[in-house]
Coordinates of C-alpha atoms in Angstrom, one line a residue:
Chain A
M101 CA 97.3 188.3 33.7
N102 CA 93.9 186.9 32.2
R103 CA 91.5 189.4 34.1
K104 CA 93.7 192.2 33.2
Y105 CA 93.3 191.0 29.8
L106 CA 89.2 191.0 30.4
V107 CA 89.1 194.2 31.9
I108 CA 90.4 195.7 29.5
I109 CA 88.6 194.4 26.5
T110 CA 85.2 194.3 28.5
A111 CA 85.8 198.4 28.7
L112 CA 87.0 198.4 25.1
V113 CA 83.7 197.0 24.2
G114 CA 81.7 199.5 26.7
I115 CA 83.6 202.5 25.3
L116 CA 83.0 201.4 21.4
V117 CA 79.6 200.9 22.4
Q118 CA 79.3 204.5 23.7
T119 CA 81.0 205.9 21.4
G120 CA 79.8 203.9 18.2
I121 CA 83.0 203.8 16.5
V122 CA 82.3 199.7 15.5
R123 CA 82.9 199.7 11.5
A124 CA 83.0 197.1 9.4
N125 CA 86.6 195.4 8.7
D126 CA 87.1 196.1 12.9
P127 CA 87.8 193.1 14.5
I128 CA 84.9 192.1 16.6
L129 CA 85.5 192.5 20.6
F130 CA 83.4 190.3 22.6
K131 CA 83.6 188.8 26.2
V132 CA 83.3 185.2 27.3
S133 CA 83.0 184.1 30.6
P134 CA 83.9 181.9 32.2
E135 CA 86.9 182.4 30.4
A136 CA 88.2 178.2 30.8
I137 CA 86.0 175.6 31.7
G138 CA 87.2 173.1 34.5
I139 CA 86.0 169.5 34.7
G140 CA 85.6 168.6 38.1
A141 CA 83.8 165.8 40.0
F142 CA 80.4 166.9 39.6
Y143 CA 80.6 168.5 36.4
D144 CA 77.4 168.3 34.2
G145 CA 78.3 170.8 31.1
T146 CA 78.0 174.4 31.4
T147 CA 76.2 177.7 29.9
L148 CA 79.0 180.4 28.3
S149 CA 77.9 183.9 28.0
I150 CA 79.2 185.4 25.1
K151 CA 78.4 189.3 24.4
G152 CA 79.9 192.0 21.9
V153 CA 79.0 194.4 19.4
L154 CA 78.4 194.3 16.0
P155 CA 77.7 196.5 13.3
S156 CA 73.6 197.3 13.4
D157 CA 73.1 196.1 9.5
C158 CA 75.6 192.9 10.0
E159 CA 74.1 189.5 11.6
A160 CA 76.3 187.8 14.5
V161 CA 77.3 183.8 13.9
I162 CA 79.2 182.4 16.9
R163 CA 81.2 179.3 16.3
I164 CA 82.7 177.0 18.4
M165 CA 85.3 174.6 17.4
G166 CA 87.1 171.4 19.2
E167 CA 90.8 170.4 18.0
Q168 CA 91.0 168.8 14.8
S169 CA 91.6 165.1 14.7
T170 CA 91.6 162.0 12.7
I171 CA 88.9 159.3 13.6
K172 CA 88.4 155.6 12.4
M173 CA 85.1 154.6 11.6
K174 CA 83.3 151.6 10.9
R175 CA 81.2 151.1 8.2
K176 CA 77.4 149.2 9.0
E177 CA 76.8 146.7 6.0
K178 CA 74.6 143.9 5.3
V179 CA 76.4 140.7 5.7
F180 CA 74.9 137.9 3.1
G181 CA 71.9 140.1 2.6
I182 CA 70.9 139.6 5.6
L183 CA 72.6 140.9 9.1
W184 CA 73.9 144.3 9.8
M185 CA 77.4 144.1 11.1
N186 CA 79.9 146.7 11.1
R187 CA 82.4 145.9 8.0
T188 CA 84.7 148.2 6.5
S189 CA 86.7 150.5 8.4
L190 CA 87.1 154.0 7.3
T191 CA 89.1 157.1 9.0
F192 CA 87.7 160.6 8.6
E193 CA 90.4 163.3 8.3
S194 CA 90.6 166.8 10.0
V195 CA 87.4 166.4 12.0
P196 CA 87.1 168.9 15.2
S197 CA 86.0 167.4 18.4
A198 CA 83.2 169.4 19.2
F199 CA 81.2 172.4 16.8
L200 CA 78.6 174.5 18.0
L201 CA 77.1 177.2 15.8
A202 CA 75.0 179.9 16.8
T203 CA 72.8 182.3 15.1
S204 CA 69.6 184.6 15.6
R205 CA 68.0 182.8 12.8
K206 CA 68.2 179.5 10.5
F207 CA 71.8 179.7 9.2
D208 CA 70.3 178.8 5.6
D209 CA 69.0 182.5 5.8
L210 CA 71.7 184.2 6.4
L211 CA 73.0 183.1 3.1
E212 CA 70.4 184.4 1.1
T213 CA 69.9 183.7 -2.0
R214 CA 73.6 182.9 -3.0
K215 CA 73.5 179.3 -1.4
D216 CA 76.2 177.8 -0.5
A217 CA 78.5 180.0 -2.6
A218 CA 77.7 182.5 -0.2
P219 CA 81.5 182.6 1.8
V220 CA 79.2 182.6 5.0
W221 CA 78.3 179.2 3.7
Q222 CA 81.7 178.0 4.8
L223 CA 81.3 178.9 8.6
G224 CA 78.4 176.1 8.8
L225 CA 78.2 172.3 9.3
P226 CA 77.7 171.6 5.3
A227 CA 81.4 173.1 4.8
L228 CA 82.7 171.5 7.3
S229 CA 81.7 168.1 6.4
H230 CA 82.5 169.4 2.7
R231 CA 86.4 169.3 4.0
T232 CA 86.7 166.6 5.4
V233 CA 88.6 163.8 3.8
I234 CA 87.5 160.2 4.1
K235 CA 90.2 157.2 3.8
P236 CA 89.4 154.9 1.6
E237 CA 88.0 157.4 -1.4
T238 CA 84.5 155.6 -1.9
P239 CA 81.9 156.8 -3.7
D240 CA 79.2 156.7 -0.8
R241 CA 81.2 160.2 0.0
D242 CA 78.1 162.2 0.6
F243 CA 76.3 159.4 2.4
L244 CA 79.0 158.9 4.5
L245 CA 79.1 162.3 6.0
K246 CA 75.5 162.6 6.1
E247 CA 75.8 159.6 8.8
F248 CA 78.6 161.4 10.3
L249 CA 76.9 164.2 10.7
R250 CA 73.9 162.9 12.0
L251 CA 76.1 160.6 14.9
K252 CA 77.9 163.7 16.1
E253 CA 74.5 165.3 16.3
K254 CA 73.3 162.7 18.2
E255 CA 75.9 162.6 20.3
G256 CA 75.6 166.4 21.5
L257 CA 79.2 166.9 20.4
Y258 CA 78.0 168.9 17.0
A259 CA 74.9 171.4 16.8
E260 CA 73.4 174.5 15.0
T261 CA 71.4 176.9 17.6
T262 CA 69.3 179.8 16.8
G263 CA 70.4 181.4 20.4
I264 CA 72.3 184.7 19.7
R265 CA 69.7 187.9 21.0
Y266 CA 70.5 191.9 20.0
A267 CA 70.2 194.6 22.0
M268 CA 70.4 198.2 22.0
D269 CA 70.4 198.8 18.4
S270 CA 72.2 202.4 18.0
G271 CA 71.4 202.6 14.4
V272 CA 75.3 202.4 13.8
Q273 CA 75.8 199.1 15.9
K274 CA 73.8 197.2 18.4
N275 CA 75.1 194.5 21.4
F276 CA 74.7 190.5 20.8
E277 CA 74.2 187.9 23.2
A278 CA 74.3 184.5 23.3
N279 CA 74.7 181.8 26.0
P280 CA 75.6 178.3 24.0
A281 CA 75.2 175.2 26.1
I282 CA 78.1 173.4 26.6
S283 CA 77.8 169.3 26.3
P284 CA 79.6 167.4 29.5
K285 CA 80.4 165.3 26.0
F286 CA 82.7 168.2 25.2
P287 CA 86.4 166.8 25.4
P288 CA 89.1 168.4 27.7
G289 CA 91.5 170.5 25.0
K290 CA 91.6 173.4 23.3
Y291 CA 88.7 175.8 21.7
V292 CA 88.2 178.3 19.4
I293 CA 85.6 180.7 19.9
E294 CA 84.7 182.9 16.7
V295 CA 82.5 185.2 15.8
Y296 CA 81.5 187.0 12.6
A297 CA 79.8 189.8 11.2
V298 CA 78.0 188.7 8.2
K299 CA 75.7 190.4 5.7
H300 CA 74.0 189.7 2.5
G301 CA 76.1 186.1 2.9
D302 CA 79.6 188.2 3.0
I303 CA 81.9 187.9 6.2
V304 CA 82.5 191.3 7.2
A305 CA 84.6 191.1 10.2
K306 CA 85.8 188.8 12.9
G307 CA 86.8 188.1 16.2
E308 CA 88.7 185.0 17.8
Q309 CA 89.3 183.4 21.5
P310 CA 90.6 180.8 22.8
L311 CA 88.8 178.4 25.4
V312 CA 90.3 175.7 27.5
V313 CA 88.5 172.6 28.8
K314 CA 90.6 170.7 31.0
L315 CA 89.9 168.3 34.1
E316 CA 90.5 169.7 37.4
G317 CA 90.8 168.0 40.9
F318 CA 89.7 164.2 41.1
P319 CA 88.9 163.8 37.5
S320 CA 92.3 164.9 36.2
L321 CA 93.9 162.7 38.9
L322 CA 91.8 159.7 38.0
A323 CA 92.4 160.3 34.4
D324 CA 96.2 160.8 34.9
M325 CA 96.7 157.4 36.8
A326 CA 94.4 155.5 33.9
F327 CA 96.2 156.3 31.0
N328 CA 99.8 156.7 32.9
H329 CA 99.7 154.5 35.4
G330 CA 97.3 151.8 33.7
T331 CA 98.4 148.6 35.2
I332 CA 98.4 149.6 39.0
Y333 CA 95.1 151.6 38.1
G334 CA 93.6 148.4 37.1
I335 CA 95.2 146.5 40.3
L336 CA 93.5 149.5 42.6
A337 CA 90.3 149.7 40.9
T338 CA 89.6 145.7 41.3
L339 CA 90.9 145.4 44.5
I340 CA 88.8 148.2 45.5
A341 CA 85.7 146.4 44.1
V342 CA 86.9 143.2 45.7
I343 CA 86.8 145.2 49.4
A344 CA 83.7 146.7 48.1
G345 CA 82.2 143.7 47.6
L346 CA 83.5 142.0 50.8
F347 CA 82.3 144.9 52.8
T348 CA 78.4 144.6 51.8
G349 CA 78.9 140.8 52.0
L350 CA 80.2 141.6 55.7
I351 CA 77.6 144.0 56.5
F352 CA 74.9 142.0 55.0
G353 CA 76.0 138.6 56.8
R354 CA 75.7 140.6 60.0
S355 CA 73.0 142.3 59.9
K356 CA 71.4 138.6 58.8
G357 CA 72.8 137.4 61.9
A358 CA 71.2 139.9 64.3
H359 CA 68.2 139.4 63.1
Chain B
M245 CA 65.5 162.8 33.8
T246 CA 65.5 165.6 36.1
L247 CA 67.3 163.9 39.2
P248 CA 69.7 166.4 40.3
W249 CA 73.2 164.5 41.0
N250 CA 75.7 164.2 38.3
L251 CA 78.8 162.9 38.3
Y252 CA 81.6 163.6 35.7
L253 CA 83.1 160.0 34.7
P254 CA 86.9 161.3 33.3
I255 CA 87.4 158.3 31.7
A256 CA 83.9 158.0 29.6
G257 CA 84.0 161.8 28.9
N258 CA 80.7 162.1 29.6
S259 CA 78.5 163.0 33.3
V260 CA 76.3 160.7 34.7
N261 CA 73.3 160.9 37.2
I262 CA 74.5 158.7 40.1
L263 CA 70.9 157.1 41.3
L264 CA 70.2 156.1 37.8
V265 CA 73.9 154.4 37.2
F266 CA 73.1 153.2 41.1
G267 CA 69.4 151.8 40.4
M268 CA 71.4 150.4 37.3
G269 CA 73.6 148.5 39.0
G270 CA 70.9 147.1 41.6
I271 CA 68.8 145.5 39.2
V272 CA 71.9 143.9 37.5
G273 CA 73.3 142.9 40.7
L274 CA 70.1 141.1 41.4
L275 CA 70.1 138.9 38.5
S276 CA 73.7 138.3 39.4
G277 CA 73.2 137.4 42.8
I278 CA 70.0 135.0 41.2
F279 CA 71.8 133.5 38.4
G280 CA 75.0 133.5 39.2
V281 CA 75.7 135.1 35.5
G282 CA 78.0 138.7 35.5
G283 CA 75.4 140.4 34.1
G284 CA 77.8 142.4 31.4
F285 CA 75.0 141.4 28.5
L286 CA 72.6 143.8 30.1
M287 CA 74.8 146.1 31.7
T288 CA 77.0 147.1 28.7
P289 CA 74.2 147.8 26.3
L290 CA 72.3 149.8 29.2
L291 CA 75.6 151.8 29.9
I292 CA 75.7 152.7 25.7
M293 CA 71.9 153.8 26.0
I294 CA 73.0 156.3 28.7
G295 CA 75.9 157.6 26.6
I296 CA 79.4 155.6 27.7
P297 CA 81.5 154.7 24.8
P298 CA 80.9 151.1 24.1
T299 CA 84.6 149.9 24.9
V300 CA 84.7 151.9 28.1
A301 CA 81.1 150.2 29.0
A302 CA 82.6 146.9 28.6
A303 CA 85.9 147.3 30.8
S304 CA 84.4 149.2 33.5
D305 CA 81.3 146.7 33.4
S306 CA 84.0 143.9 34.3
N307 CA 85.5 146.4 37.2
Q308 CA 82.0 146.7 38.5
I309 CA 81.1 142.6 38.5
V310 CA 84.7 142.5 40.5
G311 CA 82.8 143.8 43.3
A312 CA 79.3 142.4 42.5
S313 CA 80.3 138.6 42.2
T314 CA 82.8 138.7 45.9
S315 CA 80.0 140.5 47.3
G316 CA 77.4 137.2 45.7
T317 CA 80.3 134.9 46.6
I318 CA 80.6 135.5 49.8
A319 CA 76.5 135.5 50.3
H320 CA 76.9 132.4 48.3
F321 CA 79.9 131.1 50.5
R322 CA 77.8 131.7 54.0
I323 CA 74.7 129.1 52.6
G324 CA 77.6 126.5 51.3
N325 CA 76.8 127.3 47.7
V326 CA 80.4 127.6 46.8
D327 CA 82.8 124.5 45.0
I328 CA 86.1 126.0 45.7
K329 CA 87.8 123.0 44.2
M330 CA 85.8 122.7 41.2
G331 CA 85.4 126.7 40.6
L332 CA 89.6 126.9 40.5
L333 CA 89.6 124.1 37.9
L334 CA 87.2 126.1 35.8
L335 CA 89.4 129.0 36.2
V336 CA 92.6 127.4 35.0
G337 CA 90.8 125.9 32.1
G338 CA 89.0 129.3 31.6
V339 CA 92.4 131.1 31.8
I340 CA 93.8 128.2 29.0
G341 CA 90.7 128.4 26.6
G342 CA 90.7 132.3 26.8
T343 CA 94.2 132.5 25.7
I344 CA 93.5 130.0 23.1
G345 CA 90.5 132.0 22.0
V346 CA 92.4 135.3 22.0
Q347 CA 94.8 133.6 19.4
L348 CA 91.8 132.3 17.6
I349 CA 90.0 135.3 16.8
K350 CA 93.3 136.9 15.2
V351 CA 92.9 133.5 12.6
L352 CA 89.7 133.7 12.4
R353 CA 89.9 137.7 11.7
A354 CA 92.4 137.0 9.0
L355 CA 90.4 134.4 6.7
G356 CA 87.8 137.4 6.8
N357 CA 84.2 137.2 7.6
A358 CA 84.9 136.4 11.6
D359 CA 82.6 138.7 12.9
F360 CA 79.9 137.2 11.0
L361 CA 80.8 133.9 12.2
I362 CA 80.9 135.1 15.9
S363 CA 77.3 136.7 16.0
V364 CA 76.0 133.6 14.2
T365 CA 77.9 130.8 16.5
Y366 CA 76.7 133.4 19.4
V367 CA 73.4 133.7 18.8
L368 CA 73.0 129.6 18.1
V369 CA 74.6 129.1 21.3
L370 CA 72.1 130.7 22.8
G371 CA 69.5 129.5 21.1
F372 CA 70.2 126.6 21.6
I373 CA 71.3 126.2 25.1
G374 CA 68.3 128.7 26.1
T375 CA 65.4 126.4 23.9
Y376 CA 67.1 123.3 25.7
M377 CA 67.2 124.8 29.1
F378 CA 63.7 125.9 28.8
Q379 CA 62.4 122.6 27.6
E380 CA 64.1 120.7 30.3
S381 CA 62.8 122.6 33.0
L382 CA 59.4 122.8 31.9
Q383 CA 59.1 119.6 31.8
A384 CA 60.9 118.9 35.4
L385 CA 58.2 121.4 36.8
R386 CA 55.6 119.6 35.1
N387 CA 56.1 116.1 36.4
K388 CA 57.0 117.7 40.5
P389 CA 54.3 115.6 41.8
Q390 CA 56.0 112.0 41.0
R391 CA 59.3 113.5 40.6
L392 CA 61.3 111.0 43.0
S393 CA 60.3 108.1 40.8
P394 CA 61.2 107.8 37.6
R395 CA 63.5 110.1 35.9
P396 CA 66.6 110.1 37.8
K397 CA 66.8 106.5 37.8
S398 CA 66.6 106.0 33.7
K399 CA 69.8 104.3 32.4
P400 CA 72.6 106.2 32.7
S401 CA 73.8 108.0 29.0
K402 CA 76.8 107.1 27.2
Y403 CA 77.9 110.2 28.5
A404 CA 77.6 109.2 31.7
L405 CA 79.7 106.0 31.1
L406 CA 82.4 108.1 29.5
V407 CA 82.9 110.8 32.0
Q408 CA 83.2 107.8 35.1
K409 CA 86.1 106.2 32.8
L410 CA 88.0 109.0 32.5
P411 CA 91.4 109.0 34.7
W412 CA 92.3 111.3 38.1
Q413 CA 88.9 111.1 39.4
M414 CA 88.3 113.2 42.4
M415 CA 85.9 113.6 45.3
F416 CA 83.6 117.0 44.9
E417 CA 81.7 117.2 48.2
K418 CA 80.1 120.6 47.6
S419 CA 79.0 119.5 44.0
G420 CA 77.6 115.9 45.5
G421 CA 79.7 113.6 43.0
K422 CA 83.3 112.2 42.0
L423 CA 84.4 113.6 38.8
S424 CA 88.0 113.1 36.6
I425 CA 89.5 116.4 37.4
L426 CA 90.0 116.7 33.2
M427 CA 86.2 117.2 33.4
P428 CA 86.4 121.1 34.6
L429 CA 89.8 121.7 33.0
F430 CA 89.0 120.6 29.6
L431 CA 85.0 122.2 30.0
G432 CA 86.4 125.2 31.4
S433 CA 88.8 126.1 28.2
V434 CA 85.8 125.3 25.7
V435 CA 83.9 127.8 27.6
G436 CA 87.0 130.1 27.6
V437 CA 87.7 129.8 24.1
L438 CA 84.1 130.9 23.4
A439 CA 84.0 133.7 25.5
A440 CA 87.2 135.3 24.3
I441 CA 85.6 134.6 20.6
M442 CA 82.5 136.2 21.9
G443 CA 83.9 138.9 23.9
V444 CA 81.7 137.9 26.6
G445 CA 82.2 136.6 30.6
G446 CA 80.7 133.5 29.7
G447 CA 78.6 133.0 33.0
F448 CA 75.8 132.2 30.3
I449 CA 77.7 129.4 28.9
M450 CA 79.4 128.1 31.9
V451 CA 76.0 127.8 34.2
P452 CA 74.6 125.6 31.6
V453 CA 77.6 123.1 31.1
M454 CA 78.1 122.9 35.3
V455 CA 74.3 121.6 35.4
Y456 CA 74.4 119.7 32.2
L457 CA 77.9 118.4 31.8
L458 CA 79.0 118.5 35.8
R459 CA 76.1 117.5 37.0
M460 CA 76.5 120.1 39.5
P461 CA 73.4 120.9 42.0
M462 CA 71.8 124.3 40.4
H463 CA 72.5 126.4 43.8
V464 CA 76.0 125.2 43.8
V465 CA 76.4 126.4 40.4
V466 CA 75.2 129.9 40.8
G467 CA 77.5 130.6 43.6
T468 CA 80.6 128.7 42.2
S469 CA 79.9 130.3 38.9
L470 CA 80.2 133.5 40.7
F471 CA 83.2 132.5 42.6
Q472 CA 84.7 131.9 39.1
I473 CA 83.5 134.9 37.3
L474 CA 85.2 137.3 40.0
F475 CA 88.6 136.1 39.1
T476 CA 87.8 136.2 35.4
C477 CA 86.5 139.9 35.7
A478 CA 89.5 140.8 37.8
N479 CA 92.1 139.4 35.3
V480 CA 89.7 141.4 32.3
T481 CA 89.8 144.4 34.8
I482 CA 93.7 144.7 34.7
M483 CA 94.3 143.6 30.8
Q484 CA 91.9 146.7 30.0
A485 CA 92.8 149.6 32.0
R486 CA 96.5 148.2 31.0
T487 CA 96.5 148.2 27.6
N488 CA 93.1 150.0 26.3
H489 CA 92.6 152.7 29.2
T490 CA 89.4 152.5 29.3
V491 CA 88.2 151.2 32.8
D492 CA 86.4 154.5 34.2
F493 CA 86.4 153.5 38.1
V494 CA 84.2 155.8 39.1
L495 CA 81.3 154.7 36.7
A496 CA 82.5 151.1 38.0
L497 CA 82.2 152.4 41.8
V498 CA 78.6 153.7 41.6
L499 CA 77.5 150.7 39.7
L500 CA 79.1 148.1 41.9
V501 CA 77.6 150.0 45.2
G502 CA 74.5 149.1 43.8
S503 CA 74.9 145.8 41.9
S504 CA 76.7 144.3 45.1
L505 CA 74.0 145.3 47.2
G506 CA 71.7 143.6 44.5
A507 CA 73.6 140.4 44.3
Q508 CA 73.0 140.5 48.4
F509 CA 69.1 140.4 47.9
G510 CA 69.5 137.9 44.6
A511 CA 71.3 135.4 46.7
K512 CA 68.3 135.7 49.4
L513 CA 66.3 135.3 46.6
N514 CA 68.1 132.3 44.8
K515 CA 67.5 130.5 48.2
N516 CA 63.9 130.7 47.9
L517 CA 63.7 129.2 44.6
K518 CA 63.4 126.4 43.5
A519 CA 66.2 124.8 41.1
D520 CA 64.3 124.2 38.5
Q521 CA 62.4 127.3 38.9
L522 CA 65.4 129.0 38.5
K523 CA 66.6 127.2 35.4
I524 CA 63.6 127.9 34.0
L525 CA 64.1 131.6 34.6
L526 CA 67.3 131.7 33.5
A527 CA 66.4 130.1 30.2
S528 CA 64.3 132.2 29.6
L529 CA 66.8 135.0 30.0
V530 CA 69.1 133.6 27.9
L531 CA 66.3 133.3 24.9
L532 CA 65.7 137.2 25.3
M533 CA 69.1 137.6 25.1
M534 CA 69.4 135.5 22.0
V535 CA 66.2 137.7 20.5
K536 CA 67.8 140.6 21.3
M537 CA 71.1 139.9 19.3
L538 CA 69.0 138.6 16.4
F539 CA 67.1 141.7 16.3
D540 CA 70.1 144.0 16.7
L541 CA 71.7 141.8 13.7
L542 CA 68.4 141.9 11.5
L543 CA 67.4 145.6 12.1
P544 CA 69.0 147.8 9.6
P545 CA 70.8 150.3 12.2
D546 CA 69.6 153.7 12.5
I547 CA 73.0 155.1 11.9
K548 CA 75.3 153.1 9.6
L549 CA 78.5 154.1 10.8
A550 CA 80.3 153.8 14.6
Y551 CA 83.5 154.2 15.9
M552 CA 86.3 151.6 16.0
G553 CA 86.3 149.6 19.2
G554 CA 82.6 149.4 19.5
H555 CA 81.0 145.8 18.9

């Protein structure tokens, strides 16, 4: 089913490129491969390939976002003026599990002179943190949001890149292509890939596709055990550890005896 | 950094290099085999450094310690360094103490500033134990030539007299002495309370307690400590797996293959080291850990936010 759909889109993209009928306001058609990401035992992240067509006078902005959730955090503060410790509890509401933005040049350049008044600004990380709700409310909101973004960026979960390349510009339309790297830290779940055509800080057209990241094979089996049969999992993990320890102990004992 | 093998950890939600994790396991296992400590103090921060969430790092590490301490216990048992009787009594005490400790944390948290108290106590306890051990073993090393004559013959301390008066005296062959069973039970509980409050395995406190308060020979201390750690960590692993789902078995397995090998070499090294050398090395390690904790508390953190559940 899915493959058939992909073939049709690919063909359509091809036809559109050939006939040069991509116009503003048409939804942007693009192709993503792989369509779904399976996390197997040796998974170490992956690279997506995103290809499509957009009007020549537009820039492409690709955004990949994970599911939104509420995250519980602790703020590190000084206690008695000397020691740094995790103190105040805070919740950050409606934050995506992962956020990846790809453009062809610096995101801020696409805003041109309109800065954060440009509709395109809404697509970026600053707008995302602007929408984030922190509870309880705090006067240090801006500082905390900045720290939050830094933490997520350090973990490789939030990123802005400039990896979009253009080709075959006919004067009416051009091909775009990007290969965003998906970190192994991107959690399993549903993602949305959005492609925007932007011009002078305005959003001209948009296209959207889902992306599923899911555990497969051994990792899937293990996670299922750990989350749904915790006690048995714990006992098994302990037993296997004991057996492995015994085994090493015995092997060493024997080899010592032989020498 | 460009080593080829990567393994995905489904609970930690990240991939790691097998060889790197294996190597980390080996080094920590080595320390565990030499000193009779679980090594969680070193392993957990290392795991966090390679991108494992703190809660998963701590829980998977206790799973790993089960393997390493089994391997280490066998190695020490073979040399005759495990006092099972003493170990079991300490263990019973530890379980009692651990249960009290968990309740105590709740009370402390309700009173506020518990984390501050815990950290400060931790640093002070480590500082005290480390300095005492260091001085004592340094003196012993210096006095080595005339070792047989003056020191041990000094008059019995009040502590020793008190210990002799306690009821239910029992012979501990491996530890080479008679002792009231109340002693290991009580001291085991105290360590259990401290370990529960500080959220550590307790090897670092248990080893000095056995050396100085139970007066056990250093080599037997290490073997017995490992024997006891095995059970403590098995308990922690099952608890964590049941309530928090934070045990990553893939991670633990790679670590434990490394650490159980390391523990074997550690036990051999332990045999070749003199008791005072062991003590002074352990004391240095304890002091190093204290300094690290102190720095963590004093230096401003890079990012002033952390996920709940960490630390």
